[in-house]
């Protein structure tokens, strides 16, 4: 259990889950193919980014749900609430993109899909 939490926390800081030292991203949206420290390949197969998209979509759904709950329990004008929620969802989707990809790499590492080459 501690290993799972440690790996997910390490990946939230965009750090390699294998060596926990190498940076996963070289730019704002560019992920390194390999860890610069241990050389592990972060995404071995094409299409593995879809897991990160699922994580990001789940996060955005939670934000939309919070917006819907606020519409029900508060008296905030509906137009303002919809606009604010939509703007927050767009900003959050872009901001958490790297973190969602990194957490997905952590999940792949925990399930054995990412491993150090020998
Ligand atoms: Zn590494």
PDB file of C-alpha atoms and ligand atoms in Angstrom:
ATOM      1  CA  UNK A   1       0.000   0.000   0.000  1.00  0.00           C
ATOM      2  CA  UNK A   2       2.791   2.438   0.882  1.00  0.00           C
ATOM      3  CA  UNK A   3       4.502   1.584  -2.403  1.00  0.00           C
ATOM      4  CA  UNK A   4       1.340   2.537  -4.326  1.00  0.00           C
ATOM      5  CA  UNK A   5       1.002   5.850  -2.483  1.00  0.00           C
ATOM      6  CA  UNK A   6       4.713   6.592  -2.860  1.00  0.00           C
ATOM      7  CA  UNK A   7       4.691   5.909  -6.615  1.00  0.00           C
ATOM      8  CA  UNK A   8       1.541   7.984  -7.179  1.00  0.00           C
ATOM      9  CA  UNK A   9       2.959  10.881  -5.118  1.00  0.00           C
ATOM     10  CA  UNK A  10       6.272  10.716  -6.991  1.00  0.00           C
ATOM     11  CA  UNK A  11       4.487  10.778 -10.340  1.00  0.00           C
ATOM     12  CA  UNK A  12       2.309  13.710  -9.256  1.00  0.00           C
ATOM     13  CA  UNK A  13       5.588  15.648  -9.065  1.00  0.00           C
ATOM     14  CA  UNK A  14       6.332  14.504 -12.649  1.00  0.00           C
ATOM     15  CA  UNK A  15       9.203  12.278 -11.548  1.00  0.00           C
ATOM     16  CA  UNK A  16      10.081   8.813 -12.848  1.00  0.00           C
ATOM     17  CA  UNK A  17       8.311   6.061 -10.855  1.00  0.00           C
ATOM     18  CA  UNK A  18      11.200   3.626 -11.354  1.00  0.00           C
ATOM     19  CA  UNK A  19      14.196   5.609 -10.079  1.00  0.00           C
ATOM     20  CA  UNK A  20      12.224   8.469  -8.492  1.00  0.00           C
ATOM     21  CA  UNK A  21      14.842  10.961  -9.670  1.00  0.00           C
ATOM     22  CA  UNK A  22      14.461  11.542 -13.426  1.00  0.00           C
ATOM     23  CA  UNK A  23      12.089  14.176 -14.757  1.00  0.00           C
ATOM     24  CA  UNK A  24       9.286  12.873 -16.981  1.00  0.00           C
ATOM     25  CA  UNK A  25       8.769  16.056 -19.009  1.00  0.00           C
ATOM     26  CA  UNK A  26      11.273  18.158 -20.945  1.00  0.00           C
ATOM     27  CA  UNK A  27       8.798  20.892 -21.818  1.00  0.00           C
ATOM     28  CA  UNK A  28       5.341  22.072 -20.937  1.00  0.00           C
ATOM     29  CA  UNK A  29       3.628  19.298 -22.910  1.00  0.00           C
ATOM     30  CA  UNK A  30       6.546  17.176 -24.127  1.00  0.00           C
ATOM     31  CA  UNK A  31       7.127  13.957 -22.240  1.00  0.00           C
ATOM     32  CA  UNK A  32      10.524  12.325 -22.393  1.00  0.00           C
ATOM     33  CA  UNK A  33      10.460   8.985 -24.177  1.00  0.00           C
ATOM     34  CA  UNK A  34      12.950   7.581 -21.659  1.00  0.00           C
ATOM     35  CA  UNK A  35      13.878   8.581 -18.140  1.00  0.00           C
ATOM     36  CA  UNK A  36      17.062  10.694 -18.347  1.00  0.00           C
ATOM     37  CA  UNK A  37      18.432   8.957 -15.225  1.00  0.00           C
ATOM     38  CA  UNK A  38      17.500   5.247 -15.409  1.00  0.00           C
ATOM     39  CA  UNK A  39      16.432   4.965 -19.061  1.00  0.00           C
ATOM     40  CA  UNK A  40      13.042   3.365 -18.454  1.00  0.00           C
ATOM     41  CA  UNK A  41      10.578   3.906 -21.320  1.00  0.00           C
ATOM     42  CA  UNK A  42       7.543   5.806 -20.021  1.00  0.00           C
ATOM     43  CA  UNK A  43       4.984   4.897 -22.680  1.00  0.00           C
ATOM     44  CA  UNK A  44       5.895   1.663 -24.424  1.00  0.00           C
ATOM     45  CA  UNK A  45       2.865   1.408 -26.688  1.00  0.00           C
ATOM     46  CA  UNK A  46       1.115   3.976 -28.832  1.00  0.00           C
ATOM     47  CA  UNK A  47      -2.216   4.949 -27.365  1.00  0.00           C
ATOM     48  CA  UNK A  48      -1.210   4.698 -23.738  1.00  0.00           C
ATOM     49  CA  UNK A  49      -2.019   8.377 -23.445  1.00  0.00           C
ATOM     50  CA  UNK A  50      -5.712   7.421 -23.418  1.00  0.00           C
ATOM     51  CA  UNK A  51      -5.403   6.374 -19.766  1.00  0.00           C
ATOM     52  CA  UNK A  52      -4.250   9.875 -18.923  1.00  0.00           C
ATOM     53  CA  UNK A  53      -7.161  11.272 -20.906  1.00  0.00           C
ATOM     54  CA  UNK A  54      -9.502   9.121 -18.800  1.00  0.00           C
ATOM     55  CA  UNK A  55      -7.969  10.464 -15.596  1.00  0.00           C
ATOM     56  CA  UNK A  56      -8.312  14.037 -16.864  1.00  0.00           C
ATOM     57  CA  UNK A  57     -11.899  13.415 -17.988  1.00  0.00           C
ATOM     58  CA  UNK A  58     -12.801  12.004 -14.569  1.00  0.00           C
ATOM     59  CA  UNK A  59     -11.347  15.106 -12.929  1.00  0.00           C
ATOM     60  CA  UNK A  60     -13.322  17.384 -15.239  1.00  0.00           C
ATOM     61  CA  UNK A  61     -16.512  15.421 -14.559  1.00  0.00           C
ATOM     62  CA  UNK A  62     -15.981  15.974 -10.836  1.00  0.00           C
ATOM     63  CA  UNK A  63     -15.631  19.714 -11.482  1.00  0.00           C
ATOM     64  CA  UNK A  64     -18.836  19.693 -13.562  1.00  0.00           C
ATOM     65  CA  UNK A  65     -20.605  17.814 -10.776  1.00  0.00           C
ATOM     66  CA  UNK A  66     -19.442  20.397  -8.239  1.00  0.00           C
ATOM     67  CA  UNK A  67     -20.781  23.120 -10.547  1.00  0.00           C
ATOM     68  CA  UNK A  68     -24.133  21.325 -10.775  1.00  0.00           C
ATOM     69  CA  UNK A  69     -24.338  20.936  -7.008  1.00  0.00           C
ATOM     70  CA  UNK A  70     -23.527  24.628  -6.567  1.00  0.00           C
ATOM     71  CA  UNK A  71     -26.332  25.464  -9.024  1.00  0.00           C
ATOM     72  CA  UNK A  72     -28.764  23.506  -6.866  1.00  0.00           C
ATOM     73  CA  UNK A  73     -27.745  24.587  -3.373  1.00  0.00           C
ATOM     74  CA  UNK A  74     -26.712  28.230  -3.957  1.00  0.00           C
ATOM     75  CA  UNK A  75     -28.266  31.258  -5.558  1.00  0.00           C
ATOM     76  CA  UNK A  76     -25.334  32.037  -7.850  1.00  0.00           C
ATOM     77  CA  UNK A  77     -26.677  33.206 -11.247  1.00  0.00           C
ATOM     78  CA  UNK A  78     -26.817  30.216 -13.596  1.00  0.00           C
ATOM     79  CA  UNK A  79     -25.013  31.958 -16.458  1.00  0.00           C
ATOM     80  CA  UNK A  80     -22.144  32.934 -14.198  1.00  0.00           C
ATOM     81  CA  UNK A  81     -21.973  29.446 -12.746  1.00  0.00           C
ATOM     82  CA  UNK A  82     -21.950  27.759 -16.161  1.00  0.00           C
ATOM     83  CA  UNK A  83     -19.342  30.181 -17.512  1.00  0.00           C
ATOM     84  CA  UNK A  84     -17.178  29.880 -14.410  1.00  0.00           C
ATOM     85  CA  UNK A  85     -17.388  26.100 -14.348  1.00  0.00           C
ATOM     86  CA  UNK A  86     -16.591  25.873 -18.064  1.00  0.00           C
ATOM     87  CA  UNK A  87     -13.597  28.222 -17.694  1.00  0.00           C
ATOM     88  CA  UNK A  88     -12.357  26.271 -14.665  1.00  0.00           C
ATOM     89  CA  UNK A  89     -12.735  22.993 -16.555  1.00  0.00           C
ATOM     90  CA  UNK A  90     -10.728  24.301 -19.519  1.00  0.00           C
ATOM     91  CA  UNK A  91      -7.939  25.696 -17.346  1.00  0.00           C
ATOM     92  CA  UNK A  92      -7.855  22.577 -15.167  1.00  0.00           C
ATOM     93  CA  UNK A  93      -7.801  20.279 -18.182  1.00  0.00           C
ATOM     94  CA  UNK A  94      -4.734  22.028 -19.543  1.00  0.00           C
ATOM     95  CA  UNK A  95      -3.044  22.435 -16.154  1.00  0.00           C
ATOM     96  CA  UNK A  96      -3.505  18.809 -15.056  1.00  0.00           C
ATOM     97  CA  UNK A  97      -2.634  17.299 -18.445  1.00  0.00           C
ATOM     98  CA  UNK A  98       0.982  16.579 -17.479  1.00  0.00           C
ATOM     99  CA  UNK A  99       0.015  15.317 -14.037  1.00  0.00           C
ATOM    100  CA  UNK A 100      -2.656  13.008 -15.482  1.00  0.00           C
ATOM    101  CA  UNK A 101      -0.118  11.548 -17.923  1.00  0.00           C
ATOM    102  CA  UNK A 102       2.425  11.150 -15.139  1.00  0.00           C
ATOM    103  CA  UNK A 103      -0.067   9.448 -12.803  1.00  0.00           C
ATOM    104  CA  UNK A 104      -1.056   7.116 -15.626  1.00  0.00           C
ATOM    105  CA  UNK A 105       2.609   6.216 -16.111  1.00  0.00           C
ATOM    106  CA  UNK A 106       2.732   5.525 -12.366  1.00  0.00           C
ATOM    107  CA  UNK A 107      -0.281   3.221 -12.654  1.00  0.00           C
ATOM    108  CA  UNK A 108       1.345   1.438 -15.597  1.00  0.00           C
ATOM    109  CA  UNK A 109       4.522   1.074 -13.530  1.00  0.00           C
ATOM    110  CA  UNK A 110       2.580  -0.389 -10.602  1.00  0.00           C
ATOM    111  CA  UNK A 111       0.861  -2.904 -12.872  1.00  0.00           C
ATOM    112  CA  UNK A 112       4.157  -4.000 -14.400  1.00  0.00           C
ATOM    113  CA  UNK A 113       3.607  -2.474 -17.851  1.00  0.00           C
ATOM    114  CA  UNK A 114       6.626  -0.189 -17.374  1.00  0.00           C
ATOM    115  CA  UNK A 115       9.855  -1.818 -16.343  1.00  0.00           C
ATOM    116  CA  UNK A 116      13.564  -1.274 -16.493  1.00  0.00           C
ATOM    117  CA  UNK A 117      15.223  -2.881 -19.498  1.00  0.00           C
ATOM    118  CA  UNK A 118      18.049  -5.273 -18.713  1.00  0.00           C
TER     119      UNK A 118
HETATM  120 ZN1  LIG B   1      14.024   6.848 -13.918  1.00  0.00          ZN
END
